[in-house]
Coordinates of C-alpha atoms and ligand atoms in Angstrom, one line a residue:
M1 CA 5.2 43.3 -35.3
K2 CA 3.7 40.0 -36.2
R3 CA 7.0 38.3 -35.2
I4 CA 7.0 40.0 -31.8
L5 CA 3.4 38.9 -31.2
T6 CA 4.3 35.3 -32.1
I7 CA 7.3 35.3 -29.8
G8 CA 5.1 36.8 -27.1
I9 CA 2.5 34.1 -27.5
L10 CA 5.2 31.4 -27.6
C11 CA 6.6 32.8 -24.3
L12 CA 3.2 32.9 -22.7
C13 CA 2.5 29.3 -23.9
A14 CA 5.9 28.2 -22.4
A15 CA 5.1 29.9 -19.1
F16 CA 1.7 28.2 -19.1
A17 CA 3.1 24.8 -20.1
R18 CA 5.7 25.1 -17.4
A19 CA 3.1 26.2 -14.7
G20 CA 1.0 23.3 -15.9
V21 CA 3.7 20.8 -15.2
L22 CA 3.3 20.8 -11.5
E23 CA -0.5 20.9 -11.8
D24 CA -0.4 17.9 -14.1
I25 CA 1.2 15.4 -11.7
V26 CA -1.1 12.5 -10.9
P27 CA -1.6 11.8 -8.0
R28 CA -1.3 15.5 -7.1
P29 CA 1.5 16.0 -4.6
A30 CA 0.8 17.2 -1.1
E31 CA 2.8 20.4 -1.7
A32 CA 4.4 21.7 -4.9
V33 CA 5.7 25.3 -5.3
L34 CA 6.8 26.6 -8.7
Q35 CA 9.8 28.8 -8.9
N36 CA 11.5 30.7 -11.7
G37 CA 13.6 28.9 -14.3
N38 CA 14.1 25.3 -15.3
V39 CA 16.8 22.6 -15.4
R40 CA 17.7 20.5 -18.4
V41 CA 17.8 16.8 -17.4
S42 CA 18.8 15.2 -20.6
G43 CA 22.5 14.4 -20.4
L44 CA 22.5 15.2 -16.7
P45 CA 24.6 13.0 -14.4
F46 CA 22.5 11.0 -11.9
K47 CA 24.0 10.3 -8.5
C48 CA 22.7 8.3 -5.7
D49 CA 24.2 8.5 -2.2
A50 CA 25.8 5.1 -1.4
S51 CA 23.9 5.0 1.9
L52 CA 20.6 4.6 0.0
P53 CA 19.5 1.0 -0.3
K54 CA 20.8 -1.0 -3.3
E55 CA 17.2 -1.3 -4.7
A56 CA 16.9 2.5 -4.7
Q57 CA 20.2 2.9 -6.5
T58 CA 19.0 0.3 -9.1
A59 CA 15.8 2.2 -9.6
V60 CA 17.6 5.5 -10.1
A61 CA 20.1 3.9 -12.5
A62 CA 17.3 2.4 -14.5
F63 CA 15.5 5.8 -14.7
A64 CA 18.7 7.6 -15.8
S65 CA 19.4 5.0 -18.4
H66 CA 15.9 5.2 -19.9
L67 CA 15.9 9.0 -19.8
G68 CA 19.3 9.1 -21.5
Y69 CA 17.9 6.7 -24.2
V70 CA 14.6 8.5 -25.0
S71 CA 16.1 12.0 -24.8
G72 CA 19.1 11.1 -27.0
K73 CA 21.6 12.4 -24.4
S74 CA 22.9 9.8 -22.0
C75 CA 22.7 10.3 -18.3
P76 CA 25.6 8.7 -16.6
F77 CA 24.9 7.1 -13.2
A78 CA 27.1 6.8 -10.1
A79 CA 26.6 5.9 -6.4
P80 CA 29.4 7.6 -4.6
P81 CA 29.8 7.7 -0.8
G82 CA 29.5 11.1 1.0
L83 CA 27.4 12.7 -1.7
E84 CA 25.5 14.7 1.0
A85 CA 28.6 16.6 2.0
A86 CA 29.6 17.4 -1.6
V87 CA 26.0 18.6 -2.2
A88 CA 26.1 20.8 0.9
A89 CA 29.4 22.3 -0.3
G90 CA 27.7 23.1 -3.6
K91 CA 30.4 21.0 -5.4
V92 CA 28.3 18.7 -7.4
K93 CA 25.9 19.1 -10.3
G94 CA 23.3 16.7 -11.6
A95 CA 20.2 14.8 -10.3
L96 CA 21.3 14.0 -6.8
F97 CA 19.5 11.4 -4.6
L98 CA 20.2 11.7 -0.9
R99 CA 19.2 9.8 2.2
D100 CA 17.1 11.7 4.7
A101 CA 16.3 9.4 7.6
S102 CA 13.9 12.1 9.1
L103 CA 11.4 11.5 6.2
G104 CA 8.7 8.9 6.5
A105 CA 9.1 5.6 4.6
E106 CA 6.9 6.8 1.7
A107 CA 7.8 10.5 1.8
Y108 CA 10.2 12.4 -0.5
T109 CA 11.2 15.9 -1.4
I110 CA 12.4 17.3 -4.7
E111 CA 14.1 20.6 -5.2
V112 CA 14.9 21.7 -8.7
A113 CA 17.1 24.8 -8.8
S114 CA 20.5 26.2 -10.0
G115 CA 21.1 23.4 -12.5
R116 CA 20.5 20.7 -9.9
V117 CA 17.7 18.3 -9.0
I118 CA 18.0 17.2 -5.4
V119 CA 15.8 14.3 -4.2
R120 CA 15.6 13.3 -0.5
A121 CA 14.0 10.1 0.8
S122 CA 14.6 7.7 3.6
G123 CA 14.6 4.6 1.5
L124 CA 13.4 2.8 -1.6
S125 CA 9.7 3.8 -1.5
G126 CA 10.4 7.5 -1.3
V127 CA 13.0 7.3 -4.0
R128 CA 10.6 5.4 -6.2
Y129 CA 7.8 7.9 -5.7
A130 CA 10.1 10.8 -6.4
L131 CA 11.1 9.1 -9.7
E132 CA 7.4 8.7 -10.6
T133 CA 6.8 12.4 -9.9
I134 CA 9.8 13.4 -12.0
R135 CA 8.5 11.2 -14.8
Q136 CA 5.1 12.9 -14.6
M137 CA 6.9 16.3 -15.0
L138 CA 8.7 15.2 -18.1
P139 CA 7.3 14.9 -21.7
A140 CA 5.0 11.8 -22.0
A141 CA 7.7 10.3 -24.3
I142 CA 9.4 9.2 -21.1
Y143 CA 6.8 6.5 -20.8
G144 CA 7.6 5.1 -24.3
E145 CA 10.4 3.3 -25.9
Q146 CA 11.0 5.7 -28.8
I147 CA 13.8 8.2 -29.0
A148 CA 12.3 11.7 -28.7
E149 CA 15.3 14.1 -28.9
K150 CA 13.1 17.1 -29.9
E151 CA 11.1 17.1 -26.7
R152 CA 11.9 19.6 -24.0
W153 CA 13.7 17.5 -21.5
T154 CA 13.6 20.1 -18.7
L155 CA 12.1 20.3 -15.2
P156 CA 10.7 23.5 -13.8
C157 CA 12.4 24.9 -10.8
C158 CA 10.3 24.0 -7.9
V159 CA 10.1 22.5 -4.4
I160 CA 7.9 19.5 -3.9
R161 CA 7.2 17.9 -0.5
D162 CA 5.1 14.9 -0.7
E163 CA 3.8 11.8 1.0
P164 CA 0.6 9.7 0.7
R165 CA -2.5 10.2 2.8
F166 CA -3.1 6.5 3.1
A167 CA -0.7 3.6 3.6
W168 CA -3.0 1.1 1.8
R169 CA -3.3 2.0 -1.9
G170 CA -4.7 -1.2 -3.4
M171 CA -5.9 -2.6 -6.6
H172 CA -7.4 -6.1 -6.8
L173 CA -7.6 -8.5 -9.7
D174 CA -9.8 -11.6 -10.1
C175 CA -7.8 -14.3 -11.8
S176 CA -10.3 -17.1 -11.2
R177 CA -13.3 -16.1 -13.4
H178 CA -10.8 -15.3 -16.1
F179 CA -7.1 -16.3 -16.0
W180 CA -4.5 -13.6 -16.7
Q181 CA -1.1 -14.5 -17.9
V182 CA 2.0 -13.4 -15.9
E183 CA 2.9 -10.9 -18.6
E184 CA -0.6 -9.3 -18.3
I185 CA -0.2 -9.1 -14.5
K186 CA 3.2 -7.4 -14.9
R187 CA 1.5 -4.7 -17.1
Y188 CA -1.1 -4.3 -14.4
L189 CA 1.6 -3.9 -11.8
D190 CA 3.5 -1.4 -14.1
V191 CA 0.5 0.9 -14.4
M192 CA -0.2 0.6 -10.6
A193 CA 3.4 1.7 -9.9
M194 CA 3.1 4.7 -12.3
Y195 CA 0.4 6.1 -10.1
K196 CA 2.0 5.1 -6.7
L197 CA -0.3 2.3 -5.7
N198 CA 1.3 -0.2 -3.4
R199 CA -0.9 -3.2 -2.7
F200 CA -1.8 -5.8 -5.3
H201 CA -4.7 -8.0 -4.1
W202 CA -4.5 -11.2 -6.1
H203 CA -7.8 -13.1 -6.0
L204 CA -6.5 -16.6 -6.7
T205 CA -9.3 -18.9 -5.9
D206 CA -13.0 -19.0 -6.4
D207 CA -15.9 -21.3 -7.5
Q208 CA -14.9 -21.0 -11.2
G209 CA -11.2 -22.0 -10.9
W210 CA -8.3 -22.5 -8.5
R211 CA -5.2 -20.6 -9.8
I212 CA -2.3 -21.3 -7.5
E213 CA 0.0 -24.3 -7.4
I214 CA -0.2 -26.1 -4.1
K215 CA 2.4 -28.9 -3.9
A216 CA 0.7 -30.8 -1.0
Y217 CA -2.6 -30.9 -3.0
P218 CA -1.7 -31.6 -6.6
L219 CA -5.3 -32.2 -7.7
L220 CA -5.9 -28.5 -7.3
N221 CA -3.7 -28.0 -10.3
Q222 CA -5.0 -31.0 -12.3
I223 CA -8.7 -30.7 -11.7
A224 CA -9.7 -27.6 -9.7
C225 CA -8.0 -25.2 -12.2
W226 CA -10.3 -26.4 -15.0
R227 CA -13.9 -25.8 -15.8
E228 CA -16.0 -27.4 -18.5
G229 CA -17.0 -24.3 -20.3
T230 CA -18.2 -20.8 -19.5
M231 CA -21.6 -19.2 -19.7
V232 CA -22.0 -16.9 -22.7
G233 CA -22.7 -13.2 -22.0
H234 CA -25.4 -12.8 -19.3
D235 CA -27.2 -16.0 -20.2
F236 CA -27.0 -18.1 -17.0
S237 CA -28.3 -21.2 -18.7
S238 CA -25.7 -21.2 -21.5
N239 CA -22.3 -22.8 -21.8
D240 CA -19.8 -22.2 -24.6
G241 CA -18.5 -25.8 -24.2
I242 CA -14.9 -24.7 -24.2
R243 CA -12.7 -26.2 -21.4
Y244 CA -11.2 -23.2 -19.6
G245 CA -8.4 -23.1 -17.1
G246 CA -4.9 -22.3 -16.0
F247 CA -2.8 -21.8 -12.8
Y248 CA 0.3 -20.0 -11.6
T249 CA 3.2 -22.3 -10.7
Q250 CA 5.0 -21.4 -7.5
E251 CA 7.9 -20.2 -9.6
E252 CA 5.6 -17.8 -11.4
I253 CA 4.1 -16.6 -8.1
R254 CA 7.7 -15.8 -6.9
E255 CA 8.4 -14.0 -10.2
V256 CA 5.3 -11.8 -9.8
V257 CA 6.0 -11.1 -6.1
A258 CA 9.6 -10.0 -7.0
Y259 CA 8.4 -8.0 -10.0
A260 CA 5.9 -6.2 -7.7
A261 CA 8.4 -5.7 -4.9
A262 CA 10.8 -4.0 -7.3
R263 CA 8.0 -1.5 -8.0
G264 CA 7.2 -0.9 -4.4
I265 CA 4.1 -3.1 -4.5
T266 CA 3.3 -5.8 -1.9
V267 CA 1.3 -8.7 -3.2
V268 CA -1.7 -9.8 -1.0
P269 CA -2.9 -13.2 -2.0
E270 CA -6.5 -14.1 -1.4
I271 CA -7.6 -17.7 -0.7
D272 CA -11.3 -17.3 -0.4
L273 CA -12.8 -19.5 2.3
P274 CA -15.1 -21.2 3.4
G275 CA -17.4 -20.2 0.6
H276 CA -16.4 -19.7 -3.0
M277 CA -14.6 -23.0 -2.8
L278 CA -16.5 -25.1 -5.4
A279 CA -13.4 -25.5 -7.6
A280 CA -11.4 -26.9 -4.7
L281 CA -14.2 -29.3 -3.9
S282 CA -14.2 -30.6 -7.5
A283 CA -10.7 -31.9 -6.7
Y284 CA -11.2 -33.0 -3.1
P285 CA -15.0 -33.8 -2.9
E286 CA -14.5 -35.4 0.5
L287 CA -14.1 -31.9 1.9
G288 CA -17.7 -30.9 1.0
C289 CA -20.8 -31.5 3.2
T290 CA -22.4 -33.9 0.7
G291 CA -19.3 -35.5 -0.8
G292 CA -20.2 -34.3 -4.3
P293 CA -19.7 -34.9 -7.1
Y294 CA -18.6 -31.3 -7.6
F295 CA -17.5 -29.4 -10.7
A296 CA -15.9 -26.0 -11.0
W297 CA -18.7 -23.6 -11.9
T298 CA -19.3 -22.7 -15.5
R299 CA -21.6 -19.8 -14.6
W300 CA -21.2 -16.7 -12.4
G301 CA -22.8 -16.1 -9.1
V302 CA -22.3 -17.6 -5.6
S303 CA -22.4 -21.3 -5.2
D304 CA -24.2 -22.7 -2.2
Q305 CA -21.8 -25.7 -2.2
V306 CA -19.2 -24.7 0.4
L307 CA -16.4 -26.3 2.4
C308 CA -17.6 -28.6 5.2
V309 CA -16.1 -27.1 8.3
G310 CA -17.6 -29.9 10.5
K311 CA -14.8 -32.2 9.2
E312 CA -11.4 -31.8 10.8
S313 CA -9.8 -32.8 7.4
S314 CA -11.0 -29.5 6.0
F315 CA -8.8 -27.7 8.5
T316 CA -5.9 -30.0 7.6
F317 CA -6.5 -29.0 4.0
L318 CA -6.7 -25.2 4.7
E319 CA -3.6 -25.3 6.9
G320 CA -1.7 -27.2 4.3
V321 CA -2.7 -24.7 1.6
L322 CA -2.1 -21.7 3.7
S323 CA 1.3 -22.9 4.9
E324 CA 2.5 -22.9 1.2
V325 CA 0.8 -19.5 0.6
A326 CA 2.4 -18.0 3.7
A327 CA 5.9 -19.2 2.5
L328 CA 5.3 -17.8 -1.1
F329 CA 4.2 -14.3 -0.1
P330 CA 6.5 -12.2 2.1
G331 CA 3.9 -9.5 2.9
E332 CA 2.3 -9.3 6.4
Y333 CA -1.2 -10.0 5.2
I334 CA -3.1 -13.0 3.8
H335 CA -6.7 -12.3 2.6
I336 CA -8.9 -15.2 3.6
G337 CA -12.1 -14.0 1.8
G338 CA -15.0 -14.9 4.1
D339 CA -17.6 -13.3 1.8
E340 CA -20.8 -14.8 0.5
C341 CA -20.8 -18.1 2.3
P342 CA -24.3 -19.6 2.0
K343 CA -25.2 -21.6 5.1
D344 CA -27.9 -24.0 3.5
E345 CA -25.5 -27.0 3.4
W346 CA -24.2 -26.5 6.9
K347 CA -27.8 -26.4 8.2
K348 CA -28.3 -29.9 6.8
C349 CA -24.9 -31.4 7.3
P350 CA -24.5 -33.8 10.3
D351 CA -20.8 -33.0 10.7
C352 CA -21.4 -29.2 10.7
Q353 CA -24.3 -29.5 13.1
A354 CA -22.3 -31.7 15.4
L355 CA -19.5 -29.1 15.5
I356 CA -22.1 -26.4 16.2
R357 CA -23.4 -28.4 19.2
A358 CA -19.9 -29.2 20.4
L359 CA -19.0 -25.5 20.3
G360 CA -22.3 -24.6 22.0
L361 CA -23.1 -22.1 19.1
K362 CA -26.7 -20.8 19.1
D363 CA -28.8 -18.4 17.1
D364 CA -29.0 -15.4 19.4
G365 CA -31.4 -13.3 17.3
R366 CA -28.5 -11.3 15.8
F367 CA -26.6 -14.1 14.0
S368 CA -27.5 -17.7 13.3
A369 CA -25.5 -20.6 14.8
E370 CA -24.1 -21.2 11.3
Q371 CA -22.9 -17.6 11.1
Y372 CA -21.1 -18.2 14.4
L373 CA -19.7 -21.3 12.9
Q374 CA -18.1 -19.3 10.1
N375 CA -16.8 -17.0 12.9
Y376 CA -15.2 -20.0 14.5
V377 CA -13.5 -20.9 11.2
T378 CA -12.2 -17.3 10.7
K379 CA -10.8 -17.2 14.2
R380 CA -9.1 -20.6 13.9
I381 CA -7.5 -19.7 10.5
Q382 CA -6.4 -16.3 12.0
A383 CA -4.7 -18.2 14.9
F384 CA -3.1 -20.6 12.5
L385 CA -1.7 -17.8 10.3
A386 CA -0.5 -16.0 13.3
T387 CA 1.9 -18.9 13.9
K388 CA 3.3 -18.2 10.4
G389 CA 3.7 -14.5 11.3
K390 CA 0.8 -13.4 9.1
K391 CA -2.3 -11.2 9.8
I392 CA -5.6 -11.8 8.1
I393 CA -7.8 -9.6 6.0
G394 CA -11.4 -10.6 5.3
W395 CA -14.4 -9.2 3.5
D396 CA -16.8 -7.4 5.8
E397 CA -18.8 -10.6 6.5
I398 CA -16.1 -11.4 9.0
L399 CA -17.8 -8.8 11.2
E400 CA -20.7 -11.2 11.7
G401 CA -20.3 -12.5 15.2
E402 CA -17.0 -11.5 16.8
L403 CA -14.0 -10.2 15.0
A404 CA -10.9 -12.4 15.0
P405 CA -8.0 -10.9 17.0
G406 CA -6.0 -8.4 14.8
A407 CA -8.2 -9.0 11.7
T408 CA -8.5 -6.3 9.1
V409 CA -11.9 -5.8 7.5
M410 CA -12.2 -5.0 3.8
S411 CA -15.5 -3.1 3.6
W412 CA -17.2 -3.9 0.3
R413 CA -20.9 -3.9 1.0
G414 CA -20.7 -0.1 1.5
T415 CA -18.6 1.7 4.0
A416 CA -20.5 0.7 7.1
G417 CA -18.2 -2.3 7.7
A418 CA -15.1 0.0 7.9
V419 CA -17.0 2.4 10.2
E420 CA -18.0 -0.5 12.5
A421 CA -14.6 -2.2 12.4
S422 CA -12.7 1.1 13.2
A423 CA -15.2 1.9 16.0
K424 CA -14.4 -1.5 17.5
G425 CA -10.6 -0.7 17.3
F426 CA -9.9 -2.9 14.3
D427 CA -8.2 -1.9 11.0
A428 CA -10.2 -1.5 7.9
I429 CA -9.8 -0.9 4.2
L430 CA -12.5 0.8 2.1
S431 CA -13.6 -0.9 -1.1
P432 CA -17.3 -0.1 -1.4
V433 CA -19.2 -1.5 -4.3
S434 CA -20.7 2.0 -4.8
H435 CA -17.4 3.6 -5.6
C436 CA -14.7 0.9 -6.0
Y437 CA -16.1 -1.9 -8.2
F438 CA -14.4 -1.5 -11.6
D439 CA -16.3 -4.4 -13.1
Y440 CA -19.2 -2.0 -13.2
R441 CA -19.5 0.1 -16.4
Q442 CA -18.1 3.6 -16.5
A443 CA -21.1 5.4 -17.9
E444 CA -24.8 5.6 -17.1
D445 CA -25.6 4.8 -20.7
P446 CA -24.5 1.3 -21.7
A447 CA -24.5 2.2 -25.4
G448 CA -20.9 2.0 -26.6
E449 CA -19.6 0.5 -23.4
P450 CA -18.1 -3.0 -23.4
D451 CA -19.8 -5.8 -21.4
S452 CA -19.8 -5.4 -17.7
F453 CA -21.5 -6.2 -14.5
D454 CA -24.9 -4.4 -14.5
G455 CA -24.0 -1.4 -12.4
V456 CA -22.3 2.0 -12.8
V457 CA -19.2 3.5 -11.2
T458 CA -18.2 6.6 -13.1
L459 CA -14.8 8.4 -12.9
E460 CA -16.6 11.1 -11.0
K461 CA -18.0 8.6 -8.5
I462 CA -14.7 7.1 -7.5
Y463 CA -13.2 10.6 -7.4
S464 CA -15.9 11.7 -4.9
L465 CA -15.2 9.0 -2.3
D466 CA -14.6 10.4 1.2
P467 CA -12.8 7.6 2.9
L468 CA -13.3 8.9 6.4
A469 CA -17.0 9.7 6.1
G470 CA -18.8 8.5 9.2
V471 CA -15.6 7.4 10.9
D472 CA -14.9 8.7 14.4
P473 CA -11.9 11.0 14.0
A474 CA -10.3 9.3 17.1
Q475 CA -10.4 6.0 15.2
A476 CA -9.4 7.4 11.7
H477 CA -6.0 5.8 12.1
H478 CA -7.7 2.4 11.7
I479 CA -8.7 3.2 8.1
L480 CA -5.6 1.9 6.4
G481 CA -6.7 3.1 3.0
V482 CA -8.7 2.5 -0.2
Q483 CA -8.8 -0.2 -2.8
A484 CA -10.7 -0.8 -6.0
N485 CA -11.7 -4.3 -7.2
L486 CA -11.7 -5.7 -10.6
W487 CA -13.8 -8.9 -10.9
T488 CA -13.6 -10.5 -14.2
E489 CA -16.8 -12.4 -14.9
Y490 CA -17.5 -10.3 -18.0
I491 CA -13.9 -9.5 -18.9
S492 CA -11.9 -12.0 -20.9
T493 CA -9.3 -10.0 -22.9
P494 CA -6.4 -7.8 -21.7
E495 CA -7.7 -4.8 -23.8
H496 CA -11.1 -5.1 -22.0
L497 CA -9.4 -5.4 -18.6
E498 CA -7.3 -2.3 -19.2
Y499 CA -10.3 -0.4 -20.4
M500 CA -12.2 -1.2 -17.1
L501 CA -9.1 -0.2 -15.1
L502 CA -8.3 3.0 -16.8
P503 CA -8.6 5.9 -16.3
R504 CA -10.6 5.1 -13.2
M505 CA -7.5 3.8 -11.4
L506 CA -6.0 7.3 -11.7
A507 CA -9.0 8.8 -9.9
L508 CA -8.5 6.1 -7.3
A509 CA -4.9 7.1 -7.0
E510 CA -5.8 10.7 -6.1
V511 CA -8.3 9.4 -3.5
Q512 CA -5.6 7.2 -2.0
W513 CA -2.7 9.7 -2.1
C514 CA -3.9 13.4 -1.9
P515 CA -4.4 15.2 1.4
A516 CA -8.0 15.6 2.5
G517 CA -9.6 18.6 0.7
Q518 CA -7.0 18.8 -2.0
R519 CA -8.8 16.9 -4.7
D520 CA -10.2 19.0 -7.5
L521 CA -12.4 17.2 -10.1
E522 CA -12.2 20.0 -12.7
R523 CA -8.4 20.0 -12.6
F524 CA -8.3 16.2 -12.6
L525 CA -10.5 15.9 -15.7
R526 CA -8.4 18.5 -17.5
V527 CA -5.2 16.8 -16.5
L528 CA -6.5 13.5 -17.7
R529 CA -7.3 14.9 -21.1
E530 CA -4.2 16.9 -21.6
H531 CA -1.5 14.9 -19.8
E532 CA -2.5 11.4 -18.6
F533 CA -4.1 10.3 -21.8
P534 CA -0.9 11.0 -23.7
V535 CA 1.0 9.2 -20.9
L536 CA -1.2 6.1 -21.2
D537 CA -0.9 6.2 -25.0
R538 CA 2.9 6.3 -24.8
A539 CA 2.9 3.5 -22.1
G540 CA 0.7 1.5 -24.5
Y541 CA -2.4 1.0 -22.4
N542 CA -6.0 0.7 -23.5
Y543 CA -8.3 3.0 -21.6
R544 CA -11.7 4.7 -21.8
K545 CA -11.0 7.9 -23.8
I546 CA -14.3 9.7 -23.1
I547 CA -14.8 12.0 -20.2
N548 CA -18.4 12.7 -19.6
Q549 CA -18.2 16.1 -18.0
Ligands
ACM601 C1 -17.3 -9.6 -3.1 O1 -17.5 -8.8 -4.0 N1 -18.0 -10.7 -3.0 C2 -16.3 -9.3 -2.1
ZN602 ZN1 -20.6 -29.9 6.6

């Protein structure tokens, strides 16, 4: 009797565990229907139709190889032609990846039944997301490097039809305030890929350090990438006296871009202008309104020493820098910052004032002449980058005045910037401080939390973001998506960085991916505890292990 009861309980547990597998996928798929039975995948042959792109075949082969390794039963890989016909004739077993041109670029389907796993996608992105979904359905050991033969290497029979809600699923990283090694950036990209994020916003320049090699302006990488110390904690008058710096060579930039691309992630570089440029001015002081001397800032905040845009040589500099940036990053966008540009120096500068007069710019009661001057800079840079085949993104300050043609607004001071931009027929990305600033601490109570910017963005808060709130439904297509930002003033170690990122990035992933109305906080928090924390453990990430609710 006792034995029968035990078996009964075990069966029940297995049924629940299996039912839970589909529920436990993060981000939750648009549609997932559980059916009876399961399919063992350890030792299964993996086949990819030869008509799928080579990169997709490589991704499937790498997955099969890793699955074979951790499960202890190797999964042979092949990419034969005409797989579709063989599958239709029911002649072939295995995990079968087929091309379906009718699916959107990021869509995929998975059918698990009768000893087969059939994946359909139109190209690399869909195949990649299907693989991530399959990984989420397998034991967490799939994320590790250790052999785990005793795990249950099966998938439940099911039908999944999935595609993301938003095209822009971004995560930003500030590499100026603290410099992150290429290996750390790769780990960041890895965890983004695990949760189907697809845009890495690389904040490469700021008042506190210039981090990208520019061959035409070598002093950026001899002078502007260094600062003479860093403020200690939150004491703005302090300096630890330790020279701090670093930059990415163009070779390293290409390496990161390629690494990201292999994971379906486009890198969006940010060259912040015309404010947040003190480090650049330290190398080329003739580009400032006063001529300097200037020094990369050792403290946080917004410097009022900005680029002198009254001098034509400043545009020569920007165009030289952006030409190299455009050549390094194949994506369609370059982020040109535009945020927090104090106008005090421009008000006093004879060159800036002469340009204001020449352009006939005036304070019209809505915006000052100097705000219109920044508007002129944005439009000029937009036109220049258009000649390189690039579109611009700017922080929502670029709305002040008149938007540059084709500009995309990144709405950070709340969501109003995105609402305004979309109403005007411009694209926008949501990244409001209130929900998306991961440099803020994760709990109301600072006790036990590591150092952070003095604000709070809880897991629940990011999960609650409604990206289309206030947006005219007729203009909703202008909301490209959602991004979280990780500024690093108060973060100086990889462990701390990962702690601030995780698990909030998983909540962000559901906001970015799940269809409207399909998010469920209670389920999400349970899944975090029961499934994603073990996943992050196996993948070796540091994360906040406390869930407040
Ligand atoms: C910003 O946080 N200054 C965009
Ligand atoms: Zn000036």
